[in-house]
PDB file of C-alpha atoms in Angstrom:
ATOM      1  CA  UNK A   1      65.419  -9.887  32.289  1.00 98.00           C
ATOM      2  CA  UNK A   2      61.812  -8.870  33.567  1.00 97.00           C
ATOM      3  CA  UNK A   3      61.456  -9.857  37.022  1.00 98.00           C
ATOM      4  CA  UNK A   4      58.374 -10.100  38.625  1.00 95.00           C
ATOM      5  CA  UNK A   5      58.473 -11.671  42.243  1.00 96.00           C
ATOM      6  CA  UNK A   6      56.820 -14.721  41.295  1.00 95.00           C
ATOM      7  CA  UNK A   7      58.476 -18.341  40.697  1.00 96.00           C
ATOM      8  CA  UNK A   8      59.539 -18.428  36.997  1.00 96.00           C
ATOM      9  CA  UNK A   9      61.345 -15.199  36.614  1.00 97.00           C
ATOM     10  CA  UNK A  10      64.283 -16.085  38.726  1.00 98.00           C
ATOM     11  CA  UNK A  11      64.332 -19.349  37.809  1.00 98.00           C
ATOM     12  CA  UNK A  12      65.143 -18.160  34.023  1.00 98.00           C
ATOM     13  CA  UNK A  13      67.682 -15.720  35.617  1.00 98.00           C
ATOM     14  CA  UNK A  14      69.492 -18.806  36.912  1.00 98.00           C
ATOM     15  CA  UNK A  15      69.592 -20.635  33.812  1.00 98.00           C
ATOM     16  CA  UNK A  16      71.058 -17.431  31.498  1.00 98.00           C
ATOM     17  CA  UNK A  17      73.010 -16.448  34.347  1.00 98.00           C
ATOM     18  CA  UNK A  18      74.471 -20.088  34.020  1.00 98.00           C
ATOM     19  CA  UNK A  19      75.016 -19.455  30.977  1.00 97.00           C
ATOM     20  CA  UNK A  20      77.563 -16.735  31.395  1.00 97.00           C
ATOM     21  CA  UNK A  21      75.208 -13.876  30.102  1.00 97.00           C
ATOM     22  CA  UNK A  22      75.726 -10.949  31.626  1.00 97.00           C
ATOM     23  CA  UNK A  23      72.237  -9.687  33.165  1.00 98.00           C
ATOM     24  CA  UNK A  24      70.212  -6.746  33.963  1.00 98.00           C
ATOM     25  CA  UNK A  25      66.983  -7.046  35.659  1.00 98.00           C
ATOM     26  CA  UNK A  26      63.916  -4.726  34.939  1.00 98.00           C
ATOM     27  CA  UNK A  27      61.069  -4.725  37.214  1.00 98.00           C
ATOM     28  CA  UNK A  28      57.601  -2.993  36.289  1.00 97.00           C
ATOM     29  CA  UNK A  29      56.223  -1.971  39.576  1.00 97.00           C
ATOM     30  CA  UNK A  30      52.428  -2.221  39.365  1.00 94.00           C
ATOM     31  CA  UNK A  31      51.695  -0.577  42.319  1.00 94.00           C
ATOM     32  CA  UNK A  32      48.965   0.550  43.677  1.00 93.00           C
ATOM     33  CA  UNK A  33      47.560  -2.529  41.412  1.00 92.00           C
ATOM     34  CA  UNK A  34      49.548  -4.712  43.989  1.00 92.00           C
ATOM     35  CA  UNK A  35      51.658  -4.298  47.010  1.00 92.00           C
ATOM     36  CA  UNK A  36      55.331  -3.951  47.669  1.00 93.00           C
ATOM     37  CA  UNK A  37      55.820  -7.728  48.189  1.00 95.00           C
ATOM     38  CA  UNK A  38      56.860  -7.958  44.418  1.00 96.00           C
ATOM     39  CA  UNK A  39      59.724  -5.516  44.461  1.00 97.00           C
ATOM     40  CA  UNK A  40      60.986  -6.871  48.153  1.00 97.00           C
ATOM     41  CA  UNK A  41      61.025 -10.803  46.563  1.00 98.00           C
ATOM     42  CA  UNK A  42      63.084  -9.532  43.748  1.00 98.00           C
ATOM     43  CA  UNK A  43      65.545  -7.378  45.502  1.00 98.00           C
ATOM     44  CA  UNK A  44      66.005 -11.088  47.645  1.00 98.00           C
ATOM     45  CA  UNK A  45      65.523 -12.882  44.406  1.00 98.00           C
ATOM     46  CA  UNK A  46      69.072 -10.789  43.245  1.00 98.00           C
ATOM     47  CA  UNK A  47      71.184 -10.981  46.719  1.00 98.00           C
ATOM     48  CA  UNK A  48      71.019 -15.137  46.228  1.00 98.00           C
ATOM     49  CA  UNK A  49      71.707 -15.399  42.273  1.00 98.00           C
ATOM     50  CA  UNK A  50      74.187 -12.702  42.533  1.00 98.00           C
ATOM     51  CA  UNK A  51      76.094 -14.076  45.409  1.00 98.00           C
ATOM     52  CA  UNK A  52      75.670 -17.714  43.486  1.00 97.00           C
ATOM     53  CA  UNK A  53      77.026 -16.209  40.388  1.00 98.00           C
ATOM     54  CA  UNK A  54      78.961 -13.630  41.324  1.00 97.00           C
ATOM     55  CA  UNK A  55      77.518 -10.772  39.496  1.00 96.00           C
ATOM     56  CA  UNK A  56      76.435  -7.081  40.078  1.00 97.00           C
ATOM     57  CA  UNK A  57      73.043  -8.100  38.072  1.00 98.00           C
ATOM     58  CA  UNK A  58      71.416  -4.062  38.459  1.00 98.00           C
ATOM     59  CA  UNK A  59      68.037  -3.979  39.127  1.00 98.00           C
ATOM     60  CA  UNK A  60      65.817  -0.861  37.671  1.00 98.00           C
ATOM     61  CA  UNK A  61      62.326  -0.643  38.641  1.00 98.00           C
ATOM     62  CA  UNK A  62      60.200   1.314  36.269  1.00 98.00           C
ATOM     63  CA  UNK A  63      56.611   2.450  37.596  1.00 97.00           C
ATOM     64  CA  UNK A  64      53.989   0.922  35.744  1.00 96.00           C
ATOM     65  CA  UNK A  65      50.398   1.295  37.992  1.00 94.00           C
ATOM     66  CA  UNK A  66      49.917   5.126  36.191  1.00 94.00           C
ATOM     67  CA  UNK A  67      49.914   3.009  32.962  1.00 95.00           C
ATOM     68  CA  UNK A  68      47.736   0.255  33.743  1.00 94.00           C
ATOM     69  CA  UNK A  69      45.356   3.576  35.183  1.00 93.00           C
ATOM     70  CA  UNK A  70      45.594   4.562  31.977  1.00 95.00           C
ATOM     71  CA  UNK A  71      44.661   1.421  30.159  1.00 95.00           C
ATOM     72  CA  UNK A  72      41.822   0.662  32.238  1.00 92.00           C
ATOM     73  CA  UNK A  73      40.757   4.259  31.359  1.00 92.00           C
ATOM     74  CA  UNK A  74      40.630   4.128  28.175  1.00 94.00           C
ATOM     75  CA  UNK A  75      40.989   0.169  26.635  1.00 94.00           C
ATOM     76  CA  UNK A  76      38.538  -2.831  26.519  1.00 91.00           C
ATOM     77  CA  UNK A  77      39.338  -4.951  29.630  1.00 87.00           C
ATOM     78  CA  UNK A  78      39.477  -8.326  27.984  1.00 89.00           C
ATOM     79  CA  UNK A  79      42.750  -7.339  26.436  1.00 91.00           C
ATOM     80  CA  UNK A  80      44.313  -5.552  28.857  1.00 91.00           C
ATOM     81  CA  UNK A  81      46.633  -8.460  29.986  1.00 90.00           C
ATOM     82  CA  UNK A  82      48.098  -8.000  26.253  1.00 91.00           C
ATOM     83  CA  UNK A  83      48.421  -4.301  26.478  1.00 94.00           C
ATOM     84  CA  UNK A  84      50.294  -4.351  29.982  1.00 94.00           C
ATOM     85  CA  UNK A  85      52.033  -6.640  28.700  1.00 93.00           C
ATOM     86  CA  UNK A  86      53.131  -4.576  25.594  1.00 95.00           C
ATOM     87  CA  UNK A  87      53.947  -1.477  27.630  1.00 96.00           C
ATOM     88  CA  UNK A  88      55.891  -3.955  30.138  1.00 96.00           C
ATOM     89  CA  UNK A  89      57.833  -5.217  26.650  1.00 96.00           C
ATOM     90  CA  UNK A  90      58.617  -1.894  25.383  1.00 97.00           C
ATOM     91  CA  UNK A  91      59.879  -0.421  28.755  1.00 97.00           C
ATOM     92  CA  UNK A  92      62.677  -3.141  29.514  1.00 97.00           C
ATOM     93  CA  UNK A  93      63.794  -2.387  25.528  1.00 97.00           C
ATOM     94  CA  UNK A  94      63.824   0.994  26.561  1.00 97.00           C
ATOM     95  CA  UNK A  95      66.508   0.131  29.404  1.00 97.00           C
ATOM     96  CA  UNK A  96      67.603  -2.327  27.506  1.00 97.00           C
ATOM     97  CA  UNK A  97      68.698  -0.418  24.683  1.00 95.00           C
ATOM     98  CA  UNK A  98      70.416   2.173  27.153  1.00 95.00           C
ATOM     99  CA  UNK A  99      72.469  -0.265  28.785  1.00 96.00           C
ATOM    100  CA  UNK A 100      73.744  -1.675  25.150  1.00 96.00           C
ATOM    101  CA  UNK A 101      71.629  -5.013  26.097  1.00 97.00           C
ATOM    102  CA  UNK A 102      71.148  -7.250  23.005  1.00 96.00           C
ATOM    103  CA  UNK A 103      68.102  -9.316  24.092  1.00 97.00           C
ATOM    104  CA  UNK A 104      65.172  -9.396  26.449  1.00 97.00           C
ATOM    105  CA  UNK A 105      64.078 -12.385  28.337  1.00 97.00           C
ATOM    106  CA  UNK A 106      61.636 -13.461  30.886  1.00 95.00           C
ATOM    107  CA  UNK A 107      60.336 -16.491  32.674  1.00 95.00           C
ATOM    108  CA  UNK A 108      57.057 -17.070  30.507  1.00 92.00           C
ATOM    109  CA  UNK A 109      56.155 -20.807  30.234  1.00 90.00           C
ATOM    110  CA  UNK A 110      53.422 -21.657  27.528  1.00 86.00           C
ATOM    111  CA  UNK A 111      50.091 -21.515  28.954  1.00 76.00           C
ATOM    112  CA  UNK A 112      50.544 -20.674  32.246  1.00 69.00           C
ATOM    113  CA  UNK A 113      48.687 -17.790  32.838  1.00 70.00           C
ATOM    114  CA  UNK A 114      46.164 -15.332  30.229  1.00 66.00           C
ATOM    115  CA  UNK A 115      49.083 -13.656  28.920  1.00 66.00           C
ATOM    116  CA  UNK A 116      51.269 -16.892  27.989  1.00 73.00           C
ATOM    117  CA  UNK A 117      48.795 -18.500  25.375  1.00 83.00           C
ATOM    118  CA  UNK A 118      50.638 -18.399  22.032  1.00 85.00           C
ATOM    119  CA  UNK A 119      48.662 -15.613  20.142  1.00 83.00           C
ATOM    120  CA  UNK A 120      48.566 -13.530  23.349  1.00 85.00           C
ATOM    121  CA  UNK A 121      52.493 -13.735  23.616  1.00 87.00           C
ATOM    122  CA  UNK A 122      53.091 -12.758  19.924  1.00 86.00           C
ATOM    123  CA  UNK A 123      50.664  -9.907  20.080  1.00 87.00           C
ATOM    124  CA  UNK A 124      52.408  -8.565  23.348  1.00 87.00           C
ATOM    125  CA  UNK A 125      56.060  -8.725  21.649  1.00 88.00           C
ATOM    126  CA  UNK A 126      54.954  -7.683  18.143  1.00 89.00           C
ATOM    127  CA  UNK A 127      55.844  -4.007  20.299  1.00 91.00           C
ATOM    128  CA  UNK A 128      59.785  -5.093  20.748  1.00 95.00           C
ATOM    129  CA  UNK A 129      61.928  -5.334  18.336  1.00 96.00           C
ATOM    130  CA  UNK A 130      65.022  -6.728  20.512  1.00 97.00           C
ATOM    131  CA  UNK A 131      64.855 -10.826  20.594  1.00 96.00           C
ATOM    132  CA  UNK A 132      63.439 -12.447  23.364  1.00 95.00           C
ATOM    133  CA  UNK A 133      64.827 -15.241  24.703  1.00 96.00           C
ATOM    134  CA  UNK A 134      62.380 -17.472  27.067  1.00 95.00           C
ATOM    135  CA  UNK A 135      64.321 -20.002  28.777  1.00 97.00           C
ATOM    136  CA  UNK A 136      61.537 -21.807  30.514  1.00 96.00           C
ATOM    137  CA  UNK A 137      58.899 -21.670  27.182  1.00 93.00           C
ATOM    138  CA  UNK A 138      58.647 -25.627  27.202  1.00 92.00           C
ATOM    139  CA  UNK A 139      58.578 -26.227  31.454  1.00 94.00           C
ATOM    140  CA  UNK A 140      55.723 -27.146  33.286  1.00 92.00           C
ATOM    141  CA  UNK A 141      54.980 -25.720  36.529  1.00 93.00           C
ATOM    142  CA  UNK A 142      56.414 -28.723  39.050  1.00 95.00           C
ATOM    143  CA  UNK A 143      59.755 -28.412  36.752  1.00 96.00           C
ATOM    144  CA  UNK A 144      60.008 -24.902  37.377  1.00 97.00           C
ATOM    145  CA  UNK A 145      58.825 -25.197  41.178  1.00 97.00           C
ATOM    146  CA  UNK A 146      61.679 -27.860  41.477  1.00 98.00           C
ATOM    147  CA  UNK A 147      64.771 -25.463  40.098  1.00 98.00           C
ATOM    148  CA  UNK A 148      63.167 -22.781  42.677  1.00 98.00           C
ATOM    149  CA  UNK A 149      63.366 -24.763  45.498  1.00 98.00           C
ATOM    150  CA  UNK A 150      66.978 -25.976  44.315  1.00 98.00           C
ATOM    151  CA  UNK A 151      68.535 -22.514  43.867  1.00 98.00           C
ATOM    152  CA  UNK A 152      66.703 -21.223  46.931  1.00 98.00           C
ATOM    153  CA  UNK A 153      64.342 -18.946  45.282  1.00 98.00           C
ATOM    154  CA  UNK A 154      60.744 -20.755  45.795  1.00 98.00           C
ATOM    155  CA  UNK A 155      60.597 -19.876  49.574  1.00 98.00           C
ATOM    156  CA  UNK A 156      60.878 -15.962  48.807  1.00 98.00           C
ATOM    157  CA  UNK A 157      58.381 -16.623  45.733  1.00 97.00           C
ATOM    158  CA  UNK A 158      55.669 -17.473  47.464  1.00 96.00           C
ATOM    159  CA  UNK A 159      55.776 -15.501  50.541  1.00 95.00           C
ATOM    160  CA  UNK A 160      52.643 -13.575  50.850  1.00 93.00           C
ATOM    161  CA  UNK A 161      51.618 -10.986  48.410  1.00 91.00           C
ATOM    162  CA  UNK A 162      48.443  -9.388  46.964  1.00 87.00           C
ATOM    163  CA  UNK A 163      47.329 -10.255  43.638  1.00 83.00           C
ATOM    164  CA  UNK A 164      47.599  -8.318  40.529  1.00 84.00           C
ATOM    165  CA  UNK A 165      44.758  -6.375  40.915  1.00 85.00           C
ATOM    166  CA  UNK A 166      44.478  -4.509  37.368  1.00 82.00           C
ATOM    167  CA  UNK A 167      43.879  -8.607  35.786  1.00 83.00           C
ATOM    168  CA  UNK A 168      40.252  -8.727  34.279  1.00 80.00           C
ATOM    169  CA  UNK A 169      37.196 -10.899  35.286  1.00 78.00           C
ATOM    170  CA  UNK A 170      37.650 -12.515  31.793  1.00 81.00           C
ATOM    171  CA  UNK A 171      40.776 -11.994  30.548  1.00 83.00           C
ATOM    172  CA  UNK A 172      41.405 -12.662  26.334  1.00 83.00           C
ATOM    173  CA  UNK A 173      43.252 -15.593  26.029  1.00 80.00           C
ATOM    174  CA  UNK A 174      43.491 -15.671  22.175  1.00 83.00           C
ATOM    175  CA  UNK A 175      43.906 -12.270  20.120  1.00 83.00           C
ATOM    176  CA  UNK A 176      45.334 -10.888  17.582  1.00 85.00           C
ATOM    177  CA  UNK A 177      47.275  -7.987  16.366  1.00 89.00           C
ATOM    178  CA  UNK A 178      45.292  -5.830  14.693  1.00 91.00           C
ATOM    179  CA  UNK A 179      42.309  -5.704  17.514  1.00 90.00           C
ATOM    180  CA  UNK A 180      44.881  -4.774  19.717  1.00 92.00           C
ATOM    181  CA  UNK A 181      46.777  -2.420  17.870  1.00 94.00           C
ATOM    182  CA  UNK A 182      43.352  -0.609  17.696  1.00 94.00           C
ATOM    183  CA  UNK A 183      42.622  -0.624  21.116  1.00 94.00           C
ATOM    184  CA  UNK A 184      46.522   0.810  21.761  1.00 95.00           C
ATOM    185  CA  UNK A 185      45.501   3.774  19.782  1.00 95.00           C
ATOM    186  CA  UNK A 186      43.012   4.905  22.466  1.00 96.00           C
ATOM    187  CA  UNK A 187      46.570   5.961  23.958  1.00 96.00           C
ATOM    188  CA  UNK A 188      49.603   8.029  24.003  1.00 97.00           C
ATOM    189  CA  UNK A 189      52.153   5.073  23.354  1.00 96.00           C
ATOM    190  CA  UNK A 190      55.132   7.459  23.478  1.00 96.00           C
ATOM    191  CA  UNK A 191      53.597   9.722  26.156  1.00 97.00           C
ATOM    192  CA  UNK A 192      53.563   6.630  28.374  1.00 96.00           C
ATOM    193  CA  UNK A 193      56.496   5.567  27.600  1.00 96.00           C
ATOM    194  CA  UNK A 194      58.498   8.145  28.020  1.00 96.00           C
ATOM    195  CA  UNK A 195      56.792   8.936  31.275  1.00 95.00           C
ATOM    196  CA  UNK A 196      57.441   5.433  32.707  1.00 95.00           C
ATOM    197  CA  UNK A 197      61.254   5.414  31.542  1.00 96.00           C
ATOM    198  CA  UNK A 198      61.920   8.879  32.816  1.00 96.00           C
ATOM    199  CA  UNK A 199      60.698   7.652  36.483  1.00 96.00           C
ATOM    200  CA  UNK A 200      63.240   4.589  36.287  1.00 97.00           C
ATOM    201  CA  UNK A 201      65.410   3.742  39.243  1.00 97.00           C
ATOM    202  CA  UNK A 202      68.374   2.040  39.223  1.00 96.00           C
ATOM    203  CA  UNK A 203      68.280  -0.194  42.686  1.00 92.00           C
TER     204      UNK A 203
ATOM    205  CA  UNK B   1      18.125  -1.941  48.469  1.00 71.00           C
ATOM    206  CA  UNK B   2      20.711  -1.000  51.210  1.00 80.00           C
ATOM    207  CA  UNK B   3      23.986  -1.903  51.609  1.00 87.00           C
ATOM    208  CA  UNK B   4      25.453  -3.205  54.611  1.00 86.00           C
ATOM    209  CA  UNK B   5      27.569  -5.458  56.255  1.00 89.00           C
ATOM    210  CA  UNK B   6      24.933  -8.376  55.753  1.00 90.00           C
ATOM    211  CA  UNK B   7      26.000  -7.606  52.140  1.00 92.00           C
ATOM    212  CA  UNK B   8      28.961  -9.188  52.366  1.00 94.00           C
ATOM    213  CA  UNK B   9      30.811 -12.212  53.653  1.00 91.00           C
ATOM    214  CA  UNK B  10      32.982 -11.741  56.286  1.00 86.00           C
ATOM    215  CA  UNK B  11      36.484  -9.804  55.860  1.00 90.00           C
ATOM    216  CA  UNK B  12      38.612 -12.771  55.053  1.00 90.00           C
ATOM    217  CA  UNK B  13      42.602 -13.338  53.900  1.00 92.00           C
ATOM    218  CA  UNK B  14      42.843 -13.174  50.265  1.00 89.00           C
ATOM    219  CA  UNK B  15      44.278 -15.815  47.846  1.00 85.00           C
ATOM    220  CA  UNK B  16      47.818 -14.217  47.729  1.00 87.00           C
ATOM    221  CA  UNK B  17      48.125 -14.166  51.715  1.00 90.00           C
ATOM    222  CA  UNK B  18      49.045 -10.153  51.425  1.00 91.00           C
ATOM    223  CA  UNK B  19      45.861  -8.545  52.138  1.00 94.00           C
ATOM    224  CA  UNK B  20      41.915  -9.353  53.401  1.00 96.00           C
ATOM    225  CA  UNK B  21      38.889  -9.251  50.523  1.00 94.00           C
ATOM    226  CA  UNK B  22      35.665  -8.523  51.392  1.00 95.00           C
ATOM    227  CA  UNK B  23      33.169 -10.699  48.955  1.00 94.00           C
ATOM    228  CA  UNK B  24      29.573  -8.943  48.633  1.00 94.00           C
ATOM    229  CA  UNK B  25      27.212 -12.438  48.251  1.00 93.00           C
ATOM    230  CA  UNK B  26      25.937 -11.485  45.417  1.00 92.00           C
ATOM    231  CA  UNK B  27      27.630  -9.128  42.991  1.00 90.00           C
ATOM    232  CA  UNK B  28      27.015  -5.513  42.917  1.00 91.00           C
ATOM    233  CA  UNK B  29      27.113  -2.916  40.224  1.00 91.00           C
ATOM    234  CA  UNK B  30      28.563  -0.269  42.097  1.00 94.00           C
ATOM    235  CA  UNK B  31      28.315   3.588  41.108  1.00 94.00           C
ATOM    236  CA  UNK B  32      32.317   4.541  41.398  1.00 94.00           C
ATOM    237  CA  UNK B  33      31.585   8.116  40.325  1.00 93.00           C
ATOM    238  CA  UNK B  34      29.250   8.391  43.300  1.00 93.00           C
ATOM    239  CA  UNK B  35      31.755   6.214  45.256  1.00 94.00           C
ATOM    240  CA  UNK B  36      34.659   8.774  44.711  1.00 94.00           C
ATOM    241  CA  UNK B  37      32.469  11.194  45.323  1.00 94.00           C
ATOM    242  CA  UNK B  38      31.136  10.777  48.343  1.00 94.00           C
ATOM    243  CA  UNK B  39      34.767   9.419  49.550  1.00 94.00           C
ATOM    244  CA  UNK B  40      36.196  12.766  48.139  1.00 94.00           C
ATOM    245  CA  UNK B  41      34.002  14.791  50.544  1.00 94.00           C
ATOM    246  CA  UNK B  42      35.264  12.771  53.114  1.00 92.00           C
ATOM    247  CA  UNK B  43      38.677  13.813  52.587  1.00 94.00           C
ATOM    248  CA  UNK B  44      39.946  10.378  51.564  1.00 94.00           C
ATOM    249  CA  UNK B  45      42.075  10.301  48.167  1.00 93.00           C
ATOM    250  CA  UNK B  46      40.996   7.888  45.500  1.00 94.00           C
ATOM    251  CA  UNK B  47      42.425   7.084  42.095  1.00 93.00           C
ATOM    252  CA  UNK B  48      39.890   6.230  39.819  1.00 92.00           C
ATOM    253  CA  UNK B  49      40.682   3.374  37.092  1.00 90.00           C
ATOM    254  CA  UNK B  50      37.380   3.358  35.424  1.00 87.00           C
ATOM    255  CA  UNK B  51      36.811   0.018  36.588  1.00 88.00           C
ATOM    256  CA  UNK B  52      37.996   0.289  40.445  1.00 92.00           C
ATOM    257  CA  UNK B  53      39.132   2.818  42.820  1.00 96.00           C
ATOM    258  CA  UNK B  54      42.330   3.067  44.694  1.00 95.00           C
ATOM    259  CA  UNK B  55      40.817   4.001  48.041  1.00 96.00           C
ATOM    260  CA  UNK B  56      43.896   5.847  50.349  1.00 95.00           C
ATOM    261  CA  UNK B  57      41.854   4.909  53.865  1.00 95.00           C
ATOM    262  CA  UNK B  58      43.893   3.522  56.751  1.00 94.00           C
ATOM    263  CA  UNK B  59      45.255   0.697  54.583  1.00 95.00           C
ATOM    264  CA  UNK B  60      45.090   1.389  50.826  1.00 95.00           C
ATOM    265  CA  UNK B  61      42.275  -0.556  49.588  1.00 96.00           C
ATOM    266  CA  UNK B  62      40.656  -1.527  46.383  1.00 95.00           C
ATOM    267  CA  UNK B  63      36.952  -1.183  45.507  1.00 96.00           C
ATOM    268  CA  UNK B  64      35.691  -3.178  41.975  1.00 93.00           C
ATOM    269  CA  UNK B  65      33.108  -2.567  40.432  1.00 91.00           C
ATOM    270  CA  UNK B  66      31.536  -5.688  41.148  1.00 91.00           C
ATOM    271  CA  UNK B  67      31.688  -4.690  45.047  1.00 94.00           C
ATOM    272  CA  UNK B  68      34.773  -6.802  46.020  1.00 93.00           C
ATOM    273  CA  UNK B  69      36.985  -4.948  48.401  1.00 95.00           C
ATOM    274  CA  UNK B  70      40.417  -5.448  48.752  1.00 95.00           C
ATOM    275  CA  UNK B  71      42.343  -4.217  51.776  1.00 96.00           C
ATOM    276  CA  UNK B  72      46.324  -4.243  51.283  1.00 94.00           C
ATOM    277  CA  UNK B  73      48.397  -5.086  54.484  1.00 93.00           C
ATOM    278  CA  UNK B  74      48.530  -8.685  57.085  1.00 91.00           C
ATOM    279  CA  UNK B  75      46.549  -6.406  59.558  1.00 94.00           C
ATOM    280  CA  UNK B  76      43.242  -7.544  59.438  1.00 94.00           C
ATOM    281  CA  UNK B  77      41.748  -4.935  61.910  1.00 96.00           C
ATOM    282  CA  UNK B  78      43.109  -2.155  60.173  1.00 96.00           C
ATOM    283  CA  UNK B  79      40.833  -3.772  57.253  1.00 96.00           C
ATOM    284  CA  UNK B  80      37.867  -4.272  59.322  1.00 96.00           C
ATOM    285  CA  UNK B  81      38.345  -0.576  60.378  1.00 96.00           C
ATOM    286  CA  UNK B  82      38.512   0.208  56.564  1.00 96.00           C
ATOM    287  CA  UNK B  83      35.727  -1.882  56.058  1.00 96.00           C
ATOM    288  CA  UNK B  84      33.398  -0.050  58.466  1.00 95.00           C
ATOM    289  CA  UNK B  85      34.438   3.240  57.339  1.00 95.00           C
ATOM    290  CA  UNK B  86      33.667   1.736  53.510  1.00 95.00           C
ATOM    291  CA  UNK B  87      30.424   0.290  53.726  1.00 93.00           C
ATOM    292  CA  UNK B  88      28.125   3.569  54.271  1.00 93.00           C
ATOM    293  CA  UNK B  89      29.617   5.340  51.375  1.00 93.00           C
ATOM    294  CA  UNK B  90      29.238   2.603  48.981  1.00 93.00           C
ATOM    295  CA  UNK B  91      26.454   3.489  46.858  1.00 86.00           C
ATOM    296  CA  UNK B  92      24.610   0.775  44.006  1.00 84.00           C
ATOM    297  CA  UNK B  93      24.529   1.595  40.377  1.00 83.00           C
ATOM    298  CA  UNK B  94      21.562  -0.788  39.639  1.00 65.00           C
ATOM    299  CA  UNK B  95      20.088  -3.772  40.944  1.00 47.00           C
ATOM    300  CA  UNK B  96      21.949  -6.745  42.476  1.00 45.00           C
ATOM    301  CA  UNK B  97      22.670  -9.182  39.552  1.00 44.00           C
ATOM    302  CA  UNK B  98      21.024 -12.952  40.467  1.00 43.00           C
ATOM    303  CA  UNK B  99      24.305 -14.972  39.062  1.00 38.00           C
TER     304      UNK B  99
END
């Protein structure tokens, strides 16, 4: 599950952890892009669902603001949403696939935000091959905001935080594929990769 | 033209509540190179993203190209420090846009 701090994230926890899937959360910590308040929201995000649900639920935080350095280097900025996105997709399959997980999942909601239009989502998990489950895709935002507050999660969401610093002026909302498999090749895919999944804590 | 503190609007708390921006009232074009630079012979680190610098000054802080600063922490003098220490070494890559 990709956790990011914010209100959704958790929220989808809840409902696979419901479930009776057995989790593992990934965090991609885009410092110096943001703060620390991401990765402190989480780690409280985790003590209530795991105490609700009564499981270990490991957290591993992979570092992710050399990569966006990178991007912003060397990639157009209108799609860089998409491409963090992508490297964000293909690190949790990287843990993913090391901890013998058989899906990814996260707290997206359809239109929410830049990277949640339709074509945006499909070219940022065209990089995955794992399924993705989204548990939230068809919520709007008071729906969500009213499970948060329920399972105690919405207070920690929106403490205070600094925004994510590395989003563009005008961010794409509708792409495709092969512009931004172009604009990936202005990088070292593996290179990245491998350096982001080699720094990888397990909290 | 110069830029100073009349450049901006005043150091204020930022959307998120976890830092304070600094909004120039007009938007800049800033130099970065010469930016990082000039904060380089200060002794102050930077990481340069092309687009913005990660400024390491008393509180880390963000400078966009546009001239937006944003200072990281709930400590708003330790951003109006950073602020003050900022604004000389700023340096304008062409003329303020009109829009």
């Amino acid at each position: 599950m990709l956790m990011s701090g914010g209100i959704d994230s958790p929220v989808a926890l809840h409902y696979l952890l419901r479930q009776g899937h057995e989790m593992l959360a990934v965090h991609m910590d885009n410092r110096p892009f943001t703060d620390e308040s991401p990765l402190a929201k989480i780690l409280d995000h985790l003590e209530i669902l795991r105490a609700r649900f009564q499981q270990p639920i490991p957290l591993y935080v992979l570092p992710h603001g050399s990569t966006q350095v990178t991007l912003m280097r060397s990639t157009d900025r209108h799609v860089g949403c998409v491409l963090c996105r992508r490297f964000m997709w293909r690190g949790a399959e990287r843990i993913a696939e090391r901890e013998g997980a058989r899906f990814l999942a996260t707290g997206e909601a359809l239109g929410q935000v830049a990277s949640q239009t339709l074509s945006n989502m499909r070219s940022a998990t065209a990089s995955v091959r794992l399924p993705i489950v989204r548990p939230l895709i068809g919520f709007d935002k008071a729906e969500i905001e009213g499970v948060a507050k329920e399972i105690g999660t919405y207070g920690i969401s929106t403490r205070p935080g600094v925004c994510c610093q590395a989003v563009p002026d005008k961010p794409a909302t509708r792409t495709d594929l092969v512009q931004i498999l172009a604009e990936e090749q202005r990088v070292d895919v593996d290179q990245i990769l491998e350096d982001c999944v080699r720094r990888a804590q397990l909290l | 033209m110069a830029i100073d503190a009349s450049t901006y609007r005043q150091v204020e708390l930022c959307s998120g509540g976890g830092g304070f921006e600094a909004v120039p009232r007009v938007p800049l074009s800033l130099d970065l190179t010469a930016v990082a630079q000039r904060l380089a012979r200060e002794g102050v680190a930077t990481t340069d993203a092309r687009v913005m610098l990660i400024v390491g000054l008393e509180v880390e802080t963000t400078v966009s190209r546009s001239g937006r600063l944003l200072f990281k922490g709930r400590d708003r003098a330790a951003a109006g420090r950073a602020f003050d220490r900022l604004l000389p070494l700023l340096e304008r890559a062409g003329r303020a846009r009109t829009s």
